[in-house]
């Protein structure tokens, strides 16, 4: 979901909704081999309803075996009762036993895609007008393909890293209620994926309307997603005998009070740096508001400007929004039950219990019961630090591919599978090097796409940084 999350980096209202198609791409032989791998993965249906991550993981394992990886370094996995939701861990062993491993993480499941709604078959890779089209073409089979391809390239080159380079392809990221492969590995196979840090989706780059890079984003921390249920029960009765004590009215009033509330502005180091560095790039009213709020988080005028942009607003504070309603049982009866789901994205350092208490206070009605639904993962207490060891390879390789393009950290609105790794001691950073268009490239929507040049440049970038990380002590 990295392309969706990267929208937090810039004002969508300040950018055009589409860009001119780039010129034809000249494909190198190594890019052609990668394209075949990428095509195979995109064209393997991994929807929860009708696809199989297990099949996709097996195909990637076959490619690694063909490149020379022994069976002992390939670890397919699946949990009981989830035969189609399997994944793969692969290892390229390093030469220094004292150097802690690094982990390359990507999910291979995709959001559901209905053929009748798409202009092209979502599970046929189509290259057209400078774009690759297909479900998962961006999220997240682009990075998953690059990780597999990188390990293959290393093997063919005879590259000997100092540290182990591990790869984890997992399922279940796109559906909150599904079996989650990253969560399974974190709880059941922690030793298998042990690493000093992990690279994951979560942030890419942003293009302007002409296709020029604006900024390369690095995710250092994400908000925590948590659902809450608001529920009202009532004896009900015949609709010809209405009373003011109506379950729907109680719920509607509670939702109105929640909708009018804004949680306090907060900053992490990365989100404050983001506003500071994005301000001169954005310019105008948006840029001025970014600069003002970075200096004074109590500046209500600046906050009002930024909160009008959904992407930027998601980075500023905890947000809670109604996402589902369920009420009544008959058209001629008073409702006996009314329920709503509130989806919150919680700022680092704030607990789920604190948000529940705030919602209860806002509801201010004993008839409305507020309860916390099951948590997706543990809460990460603090974002991982952007140390010189992490930033150095990124800055070095980015300067060669996109000279002069600023590198800007971002706190994303969540949530990636990094939420399962950071709580068990594996700091996880979102970095892809794949630049997206202002409109989000159809990620999670219709006709998902990624620029051909963005994918190939991102491939070179990720290969380069992994090689540098792999040689660190």
Coordinates of C-alpha atoms in Angstrom, one line a residue:
X1 CA 0.0 0.0 0.0
X2 CA 3.0 2.3 -0.2
X3 CA 1.7 4.4 -3.0
X4 CA -1.5 5.2 -1.1
X5 CA 0.5 6.1 2.0
X6 CA 2.9 8.3 0.1
X7 CA 0.1 10.7 -0.7
X8 CA 0.6 12.1 2.8
X9 CA 3.7 13.8 1.5
X10 CA 2.2 16.5 -0.6
X11 CA -1.0 18.5 -1.2
X12 CA -3.2 16.8 -3.8
X13 CA -5.0 20.1 -4.3
X14 CA -1.8 21.7 -5.4
X15 CA -0.9 19.2 -8.0
X16 CA -2.5 18.2 -11.3
X17 CA -4.5 14.9 -11.5
X18 CA -2.5 13.3 -14.3
X19 CA 0.7 13.5 -16.1
X20 CA 1.7 13.2 -19.7
X21 CA 2.8 9.7 -20.8
X22 CA 6.6 9.4 -20.6
X23 CA 8.6 8.5 -23.8
X24 CA 9.2 4.8 -24.6
X25 CA 11.7 3.0 -22.4
X26 CA 14.8 1.4 -23.7
X27 CA 15.0 -2.0 -21.9
X28 CA 18.3 -3.4 -20.9
X29 CA 18.8 -7.2 -21.0
X30 CA 18.7 -7.5 -17.2
X31 CA 15.5 -5.4 -17.1
X32 CA 13.9 -7.8 -19.6
X33 CA 14.7 -10.7 -17.3
X34 CA 13.2 -8.8 -14.4
X35 CA 10.1 -7.9 -16.4
X36 CA 9.5 -11.6 -16.9
X37 CA 9.7 -12.3 -13.2
X38 CA 7.5 -9.3 -12.4
X39 CA 4.9 -10.4 -15.1
X40 CA 4.7 -13.8 -13.5
X41 CA 4.1 -12.4 -10.1
X42 CA 1.5 -9.9 -11.2
X43 CA -0.4 -12.5 -13.3
X44 CA -0.6 -14.9 -10.3
X45 CA -3.9 -14.1 -8.7
X46 CA -3.4 -13.5 -5.0
X47 CA -6.8 -12.1 -4.0
X48 CA -8.0 -13.5 -0.7
X49 CA -11.3 -14.6 -2.3
X50 CA -10.0 -16.6 -5.3
X51 CA -6.2 -16.4 -5.5
X52 CA -3.3 -18.1 -3.8
X53 CA -0.3 -16.5 -2.2
X54 CA 1.1 -20.0 -1.7
X55 CA 1.3 -20.5 -5.5
X56 CA 2.9 -17.1 -6.0
X57 CA 5.5 -17.8 -3.2
X58 CA 6.3 -21.2 -4.8
X59 CA 6.9 -19.6 -8.2
X60 CA 9.4 -17.2 -6.6
X61 CA 11.1 -20.0 -4.8
X62 CA 11.5 -21.8 -8.1
X63 CA 13.2 -18.8 -9.6
X64 CA 15.6 -18.6 -6.7
X65 CA 16.4 -22.3 -7.0
X66 CA 17.0 -21.9 -10.7
X67 CA 19.5 -19.1 -9.7
X68 CA 21.4 -21.5 -7.5
X69 CA 19.8 -21.1 -4.0
X70 CA 19.9 -24.5 -2.2
X71 CA 16.7 -25.9 -0.7
X72 CA 18.2 -25.3 2.8
X73 CA 18.1 -21.6 2.2
X74 CA 14.5 -21.5 1.1
X75 CA 11.8 -21.7 3.7
X76 CA 8.2 -21.9 2.4
X77 CA 5.7 -21.5 5.2
X78 CA 1.9 -21.6 5.8
X79 CA -0.3 -21.9 8.9
X80 CA -2.8 -24.7 9.5
X81 CA -6.1 -23.8 8.0
X82 CA -4.7 -21.4 5.5
X83 CA -3.5 -23.4 2.6
X84 CA -3.6 -20.6 0.1
X85 CA -2.0 -17.9 2.3
X86 CA 1.5 -19.2 2.5
X87 CA 4.7 -17.3 2.0
X88 CA 8.5 -17.6 1.6
X89 CA 11.6 -16.8 3.5
X90 CA 14.9 -16.9 1.6
X91 CA 18.5 -16.3 2.8
X92 CA 21.7 -15.2 1.1
X93 CA 24.3 -16.0 3.7
X94 CA 27.0 -13.4 4.7
X95 CA 30.7 -13.9 5.4
X96 CA 30.8 -12.2 8.9
X97 CA 28.9 -14.1 11.6
X98 CA 29.1 -11.1 13.9
X99 CA 27.2 -8.9 11.4
X100 CA 23.5 -9.0 12.1
X101 CA 21.2 -9.8 9.1
X102 CA 19.0 -7.4 7.2
X103 CA 15.5 -8.3 6.1
X104 CA 13.7 -7.4 2.8
X105 CA 9.9 -7.6 3.4
X106 CA 7.1 -7.4 0.9
X107 CA 3.5 -8.7 0.8
X108 CA 2.3 -10.6 -2.3
X109 CA -1.4 -10.5 -1.6
X110 CA -3.5 -7.9 -3.4
X111 CA -6.8 -6.0 -3.0
X112 CA -9.8 -7.6 -4.7
X113 CA -10.2 -6.6 -8.4
X114 CA -13.4 -7.2 -10.5
X115 CA -12.7 -7.8 -14.2
X116 CA -16.0 -6.2 -15.2
X117 CA -14.9 -2.9 -13.6
X118 CA -11.5 -2.7 -15.1
X119 CA -10.5 -1.4 -18.5
X120 CA -8.0 -4.3 -18.8
X121 CA -7.8 -7.7 -17.2
X122 CA -6.4 -7.0 -13.7
X123 CA -4.4 -10.2 -13.7
X124 CA -2.7 -9.7 -17.1
X125 CA 0.3 -7.4 -17.1
X126 CA -0.3 -4.7 -19.7
X127 CA 2.4 -2.2 -20.8
X128 CA 0.8 0.8 -22.4
X129 CA 1.7 4.4 -22.8
X130 CA 4.7 4.2 -20.5
X131 CA 2.8 2.4 -17.7
X132 CA 2.5 -1.2 -16.4
X133 CA -1.1 -2.0 -15.6
X134 CA -2.4 -4.7 -13.3
X135 CA -3.6 -5.4 -9.8
X136 CA -0.5 -5.4 -7.6
X137 CA 1.5 -3.7 -10.4
X138 CA 2.5 -1.2 -7.7
X139 CA 1.2 -2.4 -4.4
X140 CA 3.2 -4.5 -3.5
X141 CA 4.3 -6.8 -6.2
X142 CA 6.6 -4.2 -7.6
X143 CA 8.8 -4.3 -4.5
X144 CA 8.3 -8.0 -4.0
X145 CA 9.6 -8.6 -7.5
X146 CA 12.6 -6.4 -7.0
X147 CA 13.5 -8.2 -3.8
X148 CA 13.5 -11.6 -5.5
X149 CA 15.3 -10.1 -8.5
X150 CA 18.0 -8.6 -6.2
X151 CA 18.8 -11.9 -4.6
X152 CA 19.0 -13.5 -8.0
X153 CA 21.3 -10.8 -9.3
X154 CA 23.6 -11.2 -6.2
X155 CA 23.8 -14.9 -6.7
X156 CA 24.6 -14.6 -10.4
X157 CA 27.3 -12.0 -9.7
X158 CA 28.9 -14.1 -7.0
X159 CA 28.3 -11.3 -4.5
X160 CA 29.4 -12.2 -1.0
X161 CA 27.7 -9.9 1.6
X162 CA 29.1 -9.4 5.1
X163 CA 25.7 -9.8 6.7
X164 CA 22.9 -12.3 5.8
X165 CA 20.4 -10.8 3.4
X166 CA 17.0 -12.3 4.2
X167 CA 13.8 -12.0 2.1
X168 CA 10.2 -12.5 3.4
X169 CA 7.3 -12.7 1.0
X170 CA 4.1 -12.7 3.0
X171 CA 0.3 -12.8 2.6
X172 CA -2.6 -11.1 4.4
X173 CA -1.5 -7.4 4.5
X174 CA -4.4 -6.1 2.5
X175 CA -7.2 -7.6 4.6
X176 CA -7.4 -6.8 8.3
X177 CA -9.3 -10.0 9.2
X178 CA -7.1 -12.3 7.1
X179 CA -4.2 -14.5 8.3
X180 CA -1.2 -12.3 8.3
X181 CA 2.1 -13.8 7.2
X182 CA 4.3 -11.1 8.7
X183 CA 2.5 -11.5 12.0
X184 CA 2.9 -15.3 11.9
X185 CA 6.7 -15.0 11.3
X186 CA 7.0 -12.4 14.1
X187 CA 5.3 -14.7 16.6
X188 CA 6.1 -18.2 15.3
X189 CA 9.4 -17.9 13.4
X190 CA 11.1 -14.9 15.0
X191 CA 14.6 -16.5 14.8
X192 CA 14.1 -17.2 11.0
X193 CA 13.6 -13.5 10.3
X194 CA 15.9 -12.1 13.0
X195 CA 17.5 -8.9 11.6
X196 CA 19.0 -5.6 12.6
X197 CA 16.4 -3.8 10.5
X198 CA 14.0 -4.4 7.7
X199 CA 13.2 -2.6 4.4
X200 CA 9.5 -2.6 3.4
X201 CA 6.9 -0.7 1.5
X202 CA 5.4 2.5 3.1
X203 CA 6.9 5.4 1.1
X204 CA 8.1 6.0 -2.4
X205 CA 8.6 9.2 -4.4
X206 CA 6.3 11.9 -5.7
X207 CA 6.2 13.2 -9.3
X208 CA 4.8 16.5 -10.4
X209 CA 2.3 16.8 -13.3
X210 CA 5.2 16.8 -15.8
X211 CA 6.7 13.7 -14.4
X212 CA 9.6 15.4 -12.6
X213 CA 10.5 14.1 -9.1
X214 CA 9.5 16.3 -6.3
X215 CA 10.9 14.3 -3.3
X216 CA 12.0 10.9 -2.4
X217 CA 10.1 9.8 0.8
X218 CA 11.4 7.5 3.5
X219 CA 8.9 6.1 6.0
X220 CA 10.2 6.2 9.6
X221 CA 7.1 5.2 11.7
X222 CA 3.5 4.8 11.0
X223 CA 0.2 5.4 12.8
X224 CA -1.6 2.5 14.5
X225 CA -4.9 1.5 13.0
X226 CA -7.7 0.6 15.5
X227 CA -11.4 0.1 15.1
X228 CA -14.0 1.0 17.7
X229 CA -17.7 0.1 17.7
X230 CA -20.4 2.4 18.8
X231 CA -23.6 0.5 19.7
X232 CA -27.0 1.4 20.9
X233 CA -29.7 -1.1 21.9
X234 CA -33.3 -0.4 22.5
X235 CA -36.6 -2.3 23.1
X236 CA -37.9 -1.0 19.8
X237 CA -41.6 -1.2 19.0
X238 CA -44.0 -0.3 16.2
X239 CA -43.0 2.7 14.0
X240 CA -46.5 4.1 14.5
X241 CA -45.7 4.8 18.1
X242 CA -42.4 6.7 17.9
X243 CA -40.5 8.0 20.9
X244 CA -37.5 10.3 21.2
X245 CA -35.5 7.3 22.7
X246 CA -34.5 6.0 19.3
X247 CA -31.3 4.0 18.8
X248 CA -30.6 5.6 15.5
X249 CA -31.0 9.1 16.8
X250 CA -28.6 8.4 19.7
X251 CA -26.0 7.0 17.4
X252 CA -26.4 9.8 14.9
X253 CA -25.9 12.4 17.5
X254 CA -22.8 10.6 18.8
X255 CA -21.3 10.4 15.3
X256 CA -21.9 14.1 14.8
X257 CA -20.0 15.0 17.9
X258 CA -17.1 12.8 16.9
X259 CA -17.0 14.3 13.4
X260 CA -16.6 17.8 14.8
X261 CA -13.6 16.9 16.9
X262 CA -10.0 17.2 15.9
X263 CA -7.3 15.4 18.0
X264 CA -4.4 17.7 19.1
X265 CA -1.6 18.3 16.6
X266 CA 1.5 16.2 17.4
X267 CA 4.9 15.7 15.8
X268 CA 7.5 12.9 15.5
X269 CA 11.0 13.9 14.4
X270 CA 10.2 12.7 10.9
X271 CA 6.9 14.4 10.5
X272 CA 8.3 17.7 11.7
X273 CA 11.2 17.4 9.3
X274 CA 8.6 16.5 6.6
X275 CA 6.7 19.8 7.0
X276 CA 9.9 21.8 7.2
X277 CA 11.4 20.4 4.0
X278 CA 8.1 20.2 2.1
X279 CA 7.2 23.8 2.8
X280 CA 9.5 25.5 0.2
X281 CA 8.7 22.8 -2.4
X282 CA 4.9 23.3 -2.0
X283 CA 5.0 27.1 -1.8
X284 CA 1.9 29.3 -1.6
X285 CA -0.6 29.0 1.2
X286 CA 0.1 25.3 1.8
X287 CA 3.8 25.9 2.0
X288 CA 3.4 28.8 4.4
X289 CA 1.1 26.8 6.6
X290 CA 3.5 23.9 6.7
X291 CA 6.3 26.2 7.8
X292 CA 4.2 27.9 10.4
X293 CA 2.9 24.7 12.0
X294 CA 6.3 23.2 12.1
X295 CA 7.4 26.2 14.2
X296 CA 4.2 26.3 16.3
X297 CA 2.0 23.3 16.6
X298 CA -0.7 25.5 18.3
X299 CA -1.1 27.7 15.2
X300 CA -4.8 27.1 14.6
X301 CA -4.8 29.1 11.3
X302 CA -2.0 27.0 9.8
X303 CA -3.6 23.8 11.1
X304 CA -6.9 24.7 9.5
X305 CA -5.2 25.0 6.1
X306 CA -3.4 21.7 6.3
X307 CA -6.3 19.8 7.7
X308 CA -8.2 20.6 4.5
X309 CA -5.8 18.3 2.7
X310 CA -6.6 14.6 3.6
X311 CA -3.1 13.4 2.9
X312 CA -1.3 16.0 5.0
X313 CA -4.0 15.9 7.7
X314 CA -3.4 12.2 8.3
X315 CA 0.2 13.0 9.3
X316 CA -0.6 15.6 11.9
X317 CA -2.5 13.8 14.6
X318 CA -4.7 10.9 15.6
X319 CA -7.7 10.7 13.3
X320 CA -11.0 8.9 13.8
X321 CA -13.6 8.5 11.1
X322 CA -16.9 6.6 10.7
X323 CA -16.6 3.9 8.1
X324 CA -19.6 1.6 8.5
X325 CA -23.2 1.8 9.7
X326 CA -25.7 -0.9 10.6
X327 CA -29.1 -0.1 12.1
X328 CA -32.7 -1.3 12.3
X329 CA -34.4 -4.5 11.3
X330 CA -37.6 -3.6 9.6
X331 CA -39.0 -0.6 7.7
X332 CA -42.1 -0.4 10.0
X333 CA -40.3 -1.0 13.3
X334 CA -38.4 1.2 15.8
X335 CA -34.8 0.2 15.7
X336 CA -33.7 -2.2 18.3
X337 CA -30.0 -1.8 17.5
X338 CA -27.8 0.7 15.8
X339 CA -24.1 0.3 15.3
X340 CA -21.2 2.2 13.7
X341 CA -17.6 1.4 13.1
X342 CA -15.1 4.1 13.8
X343 CA -11.7 3.6 12.2
X344 CA -8.9 5.5 14.0
X345 CA -5.3 6.0 13.0
X346 CA -3.5 6.6 16.2
X347 CA -0.4 8.8 16.5
X348 CA 2.8 7.2 18.0
X349 CA 2.9 7.5 21.8
X350 CA -0.9 7.5 22.2
X351 CA -2.5 4.3 23.5
X352 CA -5.6 2.7 22.2
X353 CA -7.2 3.1 25.6
X354 CA -6.6 6.8 25.5
X355 CA -8.4 7.1 22.2
X356 CA -11.3 5.0 23.6
X357 CA -11.6 7.3 26.5
X358 CA -11.7 10.3 24.2
X359 CA -14.4 8.8 22.1
X360 CA -16.5 7.9 25.1
X361 CA -16.2 11.5 26.4
X362 CA -17.2 12.9 23.0
X363 CA -20.2 10.6 22.7
X364 CA -21.4 11.9 26.1
X365 CA -24.4 9.5 26.1
X366 CA -24.8 6.5 28.4
X367 CA -27.0 4.9 25.8
X368 CA -24.1 4.6 23.4
X369 CA -21.6 1.9 24.2
X370 CA -18.0 2.4 22.9
X371 CA -15.9 -0.7 22.7
X372 CA -12.5 -1.5 21.1
X373 CA -12.5 -4.1 18.4
X374 CA -9.6 -6.6 17.9
X375 CA -6.2 -5.0 17.4
X376 CA -4.4 -5.8 14.1
X377 CA -1.0 -5.9 15.9
X378 CA 0.9 -4.6 18.9
X379 CA 1.3 -0.8 19.2
X380 CA 4.7 0.5 18.3
X381 CA 5.8 2.8 21.0
X382 CA 8.3 4.9 19.0
X383 CA 9.3 5.3 15.4
X384 CA 12.6 3.8 14.3
X385 CA 15.5 6.3 14.2
X386 CA 16.9 7.5 10.9
X387 CA 20.5 6.9 11.8
X388 CA 23.5 7.6 9.5
X389 CA 23.7 3.8 8.9
X390 CA 20.2 3.8 7.5
X391 CA 20.3 7.1 5.6
X392 CA 23.8 6.8 4.2
X393 CA 23.1 4.2 1.5
X394 CA 19.8 5.9 0.6
X395 CA 21.5 9.2 0.1
X396 CA 24.4 7.8 -1.8
X397 CA 22.3 5.8 -4.4
X398 CA 19.6 8.4 -4.7
X399 CA 22.1 11.1 -5.6
X400 CA 23.2 9.0 -8.6
X401 CA 19.7 8.3 -9.9
X402 CA 17.9 11.5 -9.0
X403 CA 20.5 14.2 -8.4
X404 CA 19.2 17.2 -6.4
X405 CA 16.0 15.5 -5.4
X406 CA 15.4 16.0 -1.7
X407 CA 15.0 13.0 0.6
X408 CA 12.2 13.6 3.1
X409 CA 11.1 11.4 5.9
X410 CA 7.4 10.8 6.5
X411 CA 5.1 9.4 9.2
X412 CA 2.5 7.4 7.3
X413 CA -1.1 7.1 8.3
X414 CA -0.6 3.3 8.4
X415 CA -0.6 0.5 8.2
X416 CA 2.0 -1.8 6.6
X417 CA 3.3 -5.1 7.8
X418 CA 6.1 -3.2 9.6
X419 CA 3.6 -3.0 12.4
X420 CA 4.3 -6.6 13.2
X421 CA 8.1 -6.4 13.1
X422 CA 8.9 -3.2 15.0
X423 CA 7.2 -4.4 18.2
X424 CA 9.4 -7.6 18.2
X425 CA 12.6 -5.7 17.9
X426 CA 13.1 -5.4 14.1
X427 CA 13.0 -1.6 13.2
X428 CA 11.3 -1.4 9.8
X429 CA 11.7 1.4 7.3
X430 CA 9.5 2.1 4.3
X431 CA 11.6 2.7 1.2
X432 CA 10.9 1.8 -2.4
X433 CA 12.4 4.5 -4.7
X434 CA 9.4 4.1 -6.9
X435 CA 7.9 7.5 -7.8
X436 CA 4.1 7.9 -8.2
X437 CA 1.8 10.3 -10.0
X438 CA -0.2 12.9 -8.1
X439 CA -3.5 10.8 -8.5
X440 CA -2.1 7.8 -6.6
X441 CA -1.8 5.5 -9.7
X442 CA -5.1 3.6 -9.0
X443 CA -3.7 1.8 -6.0
X444 CA -6.5 -0.1 -4.2
X445 CA -8.8 1.2 -7.0
X446 CA -9.4 0.6 -10.7
X447 CA -6.7 0.2 -13.3
X448 CA -3.8 0.2 -10.9
X449 CA -0.6 1.2 -12.7
X450 CA 3.0 2.2 -12.2
X451 CA 5.3 4.1 -14.6
X452 CA 7.7 1.8 -16.4
X453 CA 10.6 4.2 -15.7
X454 CA 9.6 4.4 -12.1
X455 CA 9.7 0.6 -11.7
X456 CA 13.1 0.2 -13.4
X457 CA 14.6 3.1 -11.6
X458 CA 13.2 1.9 -8.3
X459 CA 14.7 -1.5 -9.1
X460 CA 18.2 0.0 -9.6
X461 CA 17.8 2.1 -6.5
X462 CA 16.8 -0.8 -4.2
X463 CA 19.5 -3.1 -5.6
X464 CA 22.1 -0.4 -4.9
X465 CA 21.1 0.3 -1.3
X466 CA 20.8 -3.3 -0.4
X467 CA 24.3 -3.9 -1.7
X468 CA 25.6 -1.1 0.5
X469 CA 23.7 -2.2 3.6
X470 CA 24.8 -5.8 3.0
X471 CA 28.5 -4.7 3.4
X472 CA 28.0 -2.8 6.6
X473 CA 29.6 -4.2 9.7

